[in-house]
């Protein structure tokens, strides 16, 4: 009884060694070799062996310390069958097979010679069965003389088979988990979108590599913080919590565009898709968010919208060009007839009377119609410059003088600073007068009295050419962001009666001269425009050719 008690204690200690190796995360090869080592220490006269069933359904050597190499090679790769020795038969039948004498047992007829050559005479084999009932392999106890197992031997071989099954399943499960983790890690690190996971309190628990690149934080800097640190607006953070990142929301949410903030303080447009992560019972335990930087997409959308707008304007321009060409003669004749009628009625109707007031309104309407007609013709028609070398100051003086009626009763001053500047350059005086007149009209319309319009001129080298740069600045309210962006767009106007063509026409005239007109510095105390005039004409410049 004492010997049996000691053997049981020894077997238990041995099994504990195997379990400890399993808990330490040892490889399957190391664990199975420890199992065979424990078995052979418990039964010194026994030779232990573990065979594993591979994916092709063949038994392969899993662990053996004392079996001869020749024998291992001879039985490696056998297919389980009803008469394939102890192990092949046990794996086939899924039950223990005990062969007391290999030399005489019919189960060994196919492998008998190899076994006897290795001095093996008895073999008891226990199939290693998984929790799902699948065969994983076999655990075998060999002896060098014919031998019948005792009850304790059978218990021992059964316990070794169960221990082997536990080890194999556990290690294979761990390996599968590691492979899945590696695949998941590769996917997470490989996607360009920032992956952020939080607990239900919205505190960050995972901050992927793409998130680090997108936001500029390291994972250590944000783990444990709420995702509010990533939002540009705390209102957006609260709204997303109310609408999406809560335990009663849908499993996944539609893409939502928000403004985000990097560690540097820089903001950017981003698209977020969120999900509530739930366990197998359906209980939520985390939130997952994928954030994509859509800056380039937004730029592309803006460019597309701009291109579409320009296309529409171009189509309208072409249509207007055809229309203006067709009706120019007829409309001007009609306006002349209206003017003749106004002049005749002017002799017959006294001013200050009700009829006189009506006649004055008719005259103003005729002037407005003529102005619109001329604007459309200038914008949509051909540009044929009549250049001559002249002083630019003459053009802006003429423009200012032509606005006497508009300036009547106004406190408006034109301040010039062009002393010592050679203002002589080739230009179409009529077209350039229109450019200055448009600028002056806009300043007078936008600025309350007293109005001051400053004109400065300087000689500069622009794009390798001698040029005159004229700056026109008023003391009005300046240009809004929208005005700065669209001031040269056709049909854009902030004046109640404006056609929206004045600055677009000015741009065409300046480009036709090979020059430029640009908005100056962003100011809140006035609008500023910079006009560049080449000192010499470039007849080959595309801007000088007919444009539609």
CSV table of C-alpha atoms in Angstrom, one decimal, residues 285-523:
chain,number,residue,atom,x,y,z
A,285,UNK,CA,-18.5,46.7,-23.4
A,286,UNK,CA,-16.7,49.0,-25.7
A,287,UNK,CA,-16.9,51.6,-28.5
A,288,UNK,CA,-14.9,51.4,-31.7
A,289,UNK,CA,-14.3,54.3,-34.0
A,290,UNK,CA,-12.5,54.5,-37.4
A,291,UNK,CA,-11.5,58.1,-38.4
A,292,UNK,CA,-10.4,59.0,-41.9
A,293,UNK,CA,-8.7,62.3,-42.9
A,294,UNK,CA,-10.8,63.7,-45.8
A,295,UNK,CA,-8.8,66.8,-46.4
A,296,UNK,CA,-7.7,65.8,-49.9
A,297,UNK,CA,-11.3,64.7,-50.7
A,298,UNK,CA,-12.6,68.1,-49.6
A,299,UNK,CA,-10.0,69.9,-51.7
A,300,UNK,CA,-11.0,67.7,-54.7
A,301,UNK,CA,-14.7,68.5,-54.1
A,302,UNK,CA,-14.0,72.2,-53.9
A,303,UNK,CA,-12.0,72.0,-57.1
A,304,UNK,CA,-14.7,70.0,-58.8
A,305,UNK,CA,-17.3,72.5,-57.7
A,306,UNK,CA,-15.1,75.4,-58.9
A,307,UNK,CA,-14.6,73.6,-62.2
A,308,UNK,CA,-18.3,73.0,-62.6
A,309,UNK,CA,-19.0,76.7,-61.8
A,310,UNK,CA,-16.5,77.8,-64.3
A,311,UNK,CA,-18.0,75.4,-66.9
A,312,UNK,CA,-21.4,76.8,-66.3
A,313,UNK,CA,-20.0,80.3,-66.5
A,314,UNK,CA,-18.2,79.4,-69.7
A,315,UNK,CA,-21.4,78.0,-71.2
A,316,UNK,CA,-23.3,81.1,-70.1
A,317,UNK,CA,-20.5,83.3,-71.5
A,318,UNK,CA,-20.6,81.5,-74.9
A,319,UNK,CA,-24.4,81.9,-75.0
A,320,UNK,CA,-24.2,85.5,-74.1
A,321,UNK,CA,-21.5,86.1,-76.7
A,322,UNK,CA,-23.8,84.7,-79.4
A,323,UNK,CA,-26.7,86.6,-78.0
A,324,UNK,CA,-24.9,89.9,-77.7
A,325,UNK,CA,-23.6,89.7,-81.2
A,326,UNK,CA,-27.1,89.0,-82.6
A,327,UNK,CA,-28.9,91.8,-80.7
A,328,UNK,CA,-26.2,94.4,-80.4
A,329,UNK,CA,-27.2,96.4,-83.4
A,330,UNK,CA,-31.0,96.2,-82.8
A,331,UNK,CA,-30.8,96.9,-79.1
A,332,UNK,CA,-28.6,99.9,-79.5
A,333,UNK,CA,-30.9,101.3,-82.2
A,334,UNK,CA,-33.8,100.8,-79.8
A,335,UNK,CA,-32.0,102.6,-77.0
A,336,UNK,CA,-31.2,105.5,-79.3
A,337,UNK,CA,-34.9,105.7,-80.3
A,338,UNK,CA,-35.8,105.8,-76.6
A,339,UNK,CA,-33.2,108.5,-76.0
A,340,UNK,CA,-34.6,110.6,-78.9
A,341,UNK,CA,-38.1,110.2,-77.4
A,342,UNK,CA,-36.8,111.3,-74.0
A,343,UNK,CA,-35.1,114.4,-75.5
A,344,UNK,CA,-38.3,115.4,-77.4
A,345,UNK,CA,-40.5,114.9,-74.3
A,346,UNK,CA,-38.0,116.9,-72.3
A,347,UNK,CA,-38.9,120.0,-74.3
A,348,UNK,CA,-42.6,119.5,-73.7
A,349,UNK,CA,-42.7,118.3,-70.1
A,350,UNK,CA,-41.7,120.6,-67.3
A,351,UNK,CA,-39.2,119.3,-64.7
A,352,UNK,CA,-40.5,119.0,-61.2
A,353,UNK,CA,-44.0,117.9,-62.4
A,354,UNK,CA,-45.3,114.4,-61.9
A,355,UNK,CA,-44.9,113.8,-65.6
A,356,UNK,CA,-41.3,115.1,-65.4
A,357,UNK,CA,-40.5,112.7,-62.6
A,358,UNK,CA,-41.9,109.9,-64.7
A,359,UNK,CA,-39.7,111.0,-67.6
A,360,UNK,CA,-36.7,111.1,-65.4
A,361,UNK,CA,-37.3,107.5,-64.1
A,362,UNK,CA,-37.7,106.4,-67.8
A,363,UNK,CA,-34.3,108.0,-68.6
A,364,UNK,CA,-32.6,106.4,-65.6
A,365,UNK,CA,-34.1,103.0,-66.6
A,366,UNK,CA,-32.7,103.6,-70.2
A,367,UNK,CA,-29.3,104.4,-68.7
A,368,UNK,CA,-29.3,101.2,-66.6
A,369,UNK,CA,-30.3,99.1,-69.6
A,370,UNK,CA,-27.5,100.7,-71.7
A,371,UNK,CA,-25.0,100.0,-68.9
A,372,UNK,CA,-26.1,96.4,-68.7
A,373,UNK,CA,-25.8,96.1,-72.5
A,374,UNK,CA,-22.3,97.5,-72.5
A,375,UNK,CA,-21.3,95.3,-69.6
A,376,UNK,CA,-22.5,92.1,-71.4
A,377,UNK,CA,-20.8,93.2,-74.6
A,378,UNK,CA,-17.5,93.9,-72.8
A,379,UNK,CA,-17.7,90.6,-70.9
A,380,UNK,CA,-18.9,88.3,-73.6
A,381,UNK,CA,-17.6,89.9,-76.7
A,382,UNK,CA,-14.2,90.0,-78.4
A,383,UNK,CA,-11.4,92.1,-76.9
A,384,UNK,CA,-9.5,94.0,-79.6
A,385,UNK,CA,-7.1,96.4,-77.9
A,386,UNK,CA,-6.2,99.7,-79.3
A,387,UNK,CA,-2.9,100.3,-77.6
A,388,UNK,CA,-0.9,103.5,-77.5
A,389,UNK,CA,1.8,104.6,-75.2
A,390,UNK,CA,0.3,107.0,-72.7
A,391,UNK,CA,0.4,108.0,-69.0
A,392,UNK,CA,-1.6,105.7,-66.7
A,393,UNK,CA,-2.5,108.7,-64.5
A,394,UNK,CA,-4.6,110.1,-67.5
A,395,UNK,CA,-6.7,106.9,-67.3
A,396,UNK,CA,-7.5,107.2,-63.6
A,397,UNK,CA,-8.1,111.0,-63.9
A,398,UNK,CA,-10.6,110.4,-66.6
A,399,UNK,CA,-12.3,107.6,-64.6
A,400,UNK,CA,-12.5,109.9,-61.6
A,401,UNK,CA,-13.9,112.8,-63.7
A,402,UNK,CA,-16.5,110.5,-65.3
A,403,UNK,CA,-17.9,109.8,-61.8
A,404,UNK,CA,-18.7,113.5,-61.1
A,405,UNK,CA,-22.4,112.7,-61.1
A,406,UNK,CA,-22.0,109.7,-58.7
A,407,UNK,CA,-19.8,111.8,-56.4
A,408,UNK,CA,-22.1,114.8,-56.4
A,409,UNK,CA,-23.0,115.7,-52.8
A,410,UNK,CA,-20.4,113.2,-51.5
A,411,UNK,CA,-17.3,113.9,-49.5
A,412,UNK,CA,-14.9,111.9,-51.7
A,413,UNK,CA,-11.2,112.5,-52.2
A,414,UNK,CA,-8.7,110.9,-54.6
A,415,UNK,CA,-5.2,110.9,-53.1
A,416,UNK,CA,-2.3,110.2,-55.5
A,417,UNK,CA,1.2,109.2,-54.7
A,418,UNK,CA,3.1,108.6,-57.9
A,419,UNK,CA,5.8,111.3,-57.9
A,420,UNK,CA,9.0,110.3,-59.7
A,421,UNK,CA,7.4,107.2,-61.3
A,422,UNK,CA,7.4,106.8,-65.0
A,423,UNK,CA,3.8,106.0,-65.7
A,424,UNK,CA,4.2,105.7,-69.5
A,425,UNK,CA,3.3,102.3,-70.9
A,426,UNK,CA,1.4,100.9,-73.8
A,427,UNK,CA,-2.3,100.4,-73.0
A,428,UNK,CA,-5.8,100.8,-74.4
A,429,UNK,CA,-6.8,104.0,-72.6
A,430,UNK,CA,-10.5,103.3,-73.0
A,431,UNK,CA,-10.3,99.8,-71.4
A,432,UNK,CA,-8.0,100.8,-68.6
A,433,UNK,CA,-10.3,103.8,-67.8
A,434,UNK,CA,-13.1,101.2,-67.3
A,435,UNK,CA,-10.9,99.2,-65.0
A,436,UNK,CA,-10.2,102.2,-62.7
A,437,UNK,CA,-13.9,103.4,-63.0
A,438,UNK,CA,-15.1,99.9,-61.7
A,439,UNK,CA,-12.7,100.1,-58.8
A,440,UNK,CA,-13.7,103.7,-57.9
A,441,UNK,CA,-17.5,102.9,-58.2
A,442,UNK,CA,-17.1,99.9,-55.9
A,443,UNK,CA,-15.3,102.0,-53.3
A,444,UNK,CA,-17.9,104.8,-53.5
A,445,UNK,CA,-20.7,102.2,-53.1
A,446,UNK,CA,-19.1,100.4,-50.1
A,447,UNK,CA,-17.7,103.4,-48.2
A,448,UNK,CA,-19.5,105.9,-46.0
A,449,UNK,CA,-18.4,109.6,-46.2
A,450,UNK,CA,-15.7,110.8,-45.9
A,451,UNK,CA,-14.4,108.6,-48.7
A,452,UNK,CA,-10.7,108.5,-49.3
A,453,UNK,CA,-9.2,106.5,-52.3
A,454,UNK,CA,-5.4,106.2,-52.3
A,455,UNK,CA,-3.5,105.5,-55.5
A,456,UNK,CA,0.1,104.6,-55.3
A,457,UNK,CA,2.4,103.6,-58.2
A,458,UNK,CA,5.9,102.0,-58.3
A,459,UNK,CA,8.2,100.6,-60.9
A,460,UNK,CA,9.1,96.9,-60.3
A,461,UNK,CA,10.5,93.8,-62.0
A,462,UNK,CA,7.6,91.3,-62.3
A,463,UNK,CA,8.3,87.9,-63.8
A,464,UNK,CA,11.6,89.2,-65.3
A,465,UNK,CA,9.9,92.2,-67.0
A,466,UNK,CA,9.8,95.9,-66.2
A,467,UNK,CA,6.3,96.7,-64.9
A,468,UNK,CA,4.3,99.4,-63.2
A,469,UNK,CA,2.4,98.3,-60.1
A,470,UNK,CA,-0.5,100.5,-59.1
A,471,UNK,CA,-2.2,100.1,-55.7
A,472,UNK,CA,-5.8,101.3,-55.2
A,473,UNK,CA,-7.0,101.3,-51.6
A,474,UNK,CA,-10.1,102.8,-50.0
A,475,UNK,CA,-11.0,103.4,-46.3
A,476,UNK,CA,-14.2,101.3,-46.5
A,477,UNK,CA,-15.1,98.2,-44.5
A,478,UNK,CA,-12.8,95.9,-46.5
A,479,UNK,CA,-13.7,92.6,-48.2
A,480,UNK,CA,-15.3,89.7,-46.4
A,481,UNK,CA,-13.9,86.2,-46.9
A,482,UNK,CA,-16.5,85.4,-49.5
A,483,UNK,CA,-15.9,88.6,-51.4
A,484,UNK,CA,-12.1,88.0,-51.4
A,485,UNK,CA,-12.8,84.5,-52.9
A,486,UNK,CA,-15.4,85.5,-55.5
A,487,UNK,CA,-14.8,89.2,-56.3
A,488,UNK,CA,-13.6,88.3,-59.9
A,489,UNK,CA,-16.4,85.8,-60.5
A,490,UNK,CA,-18.9,86.8,-63.2
A,491,UNK,CA,-22.4,87.7,-61.8
A,492,UNK,CA,-21.2,88.0,-58.2
A,493,UNK,CA,-22.2,91.3,-56.7
A,494,UNK,CA,-22.9,92.8,-53.3
A,495,UNK,CA,-24.6,95.9,-54.8
A,496,UNK,CA,-28.4,95.9,-55.0
A,497,UNK,CA,-28.3,97.1,-58.6
A,498,UNK,CA,-25.0,95.6,-59.6
A,499,UNK,CA,-24.7,93.3,-62.6
A,500,UNK,CA,-21.8,91.4,-61.1
A,501,UNK,CA,-19.7,91.9,-64.2
A,502,UNK,CA,-17.6,94.9,-63.4
A,503,UNK,CA,-14.6,93.1,-61.7
A,504,UNK,CA,-14.9,90.2,-64.1
A,505,UNK,CA,-14.5,92.6,-67.0
A,506,UNK,CA,-11.6,94.4,-65.2
A,507,UNK,CA,-9.9,91.0,-64.9
A,508,UNK,CA,-10.3,90.3,-68.6
A,509,UNK,CA,-9.0,93.7,-69.6
A,510,UNK,CA,-5.9,93.4,-67.4
A,511,UNK,CA,-5.2,89.9,-68.7
A,512,UNK,CA,-5.6,91.1,-72.3
A,513,UNK,CA,-2.8,93.6,-71.6
A,514,UNK,CA,-0.6,90.9,-70.2
A,515,UNK,CA,-1.0,92.3,-66.7
A,516,UNK,CA,-2.7,91.3,-63.6
A,517,UNK,CA,-5.2,92.5,-61.0
A,518,UNK,CA,-5.1,91.0,-57.5
A,519,UNK,CA,-6.6,91.6,-54.1
A,520,UNK,CA,-4.1,93.2,-51.7
A,521,UNK,CA,-3.6,92.5,-48.0
A,522,UNK,CA,-6.6,91.4,-45.9
A,523,UNK,CA,-7.6,94.5,-43.9
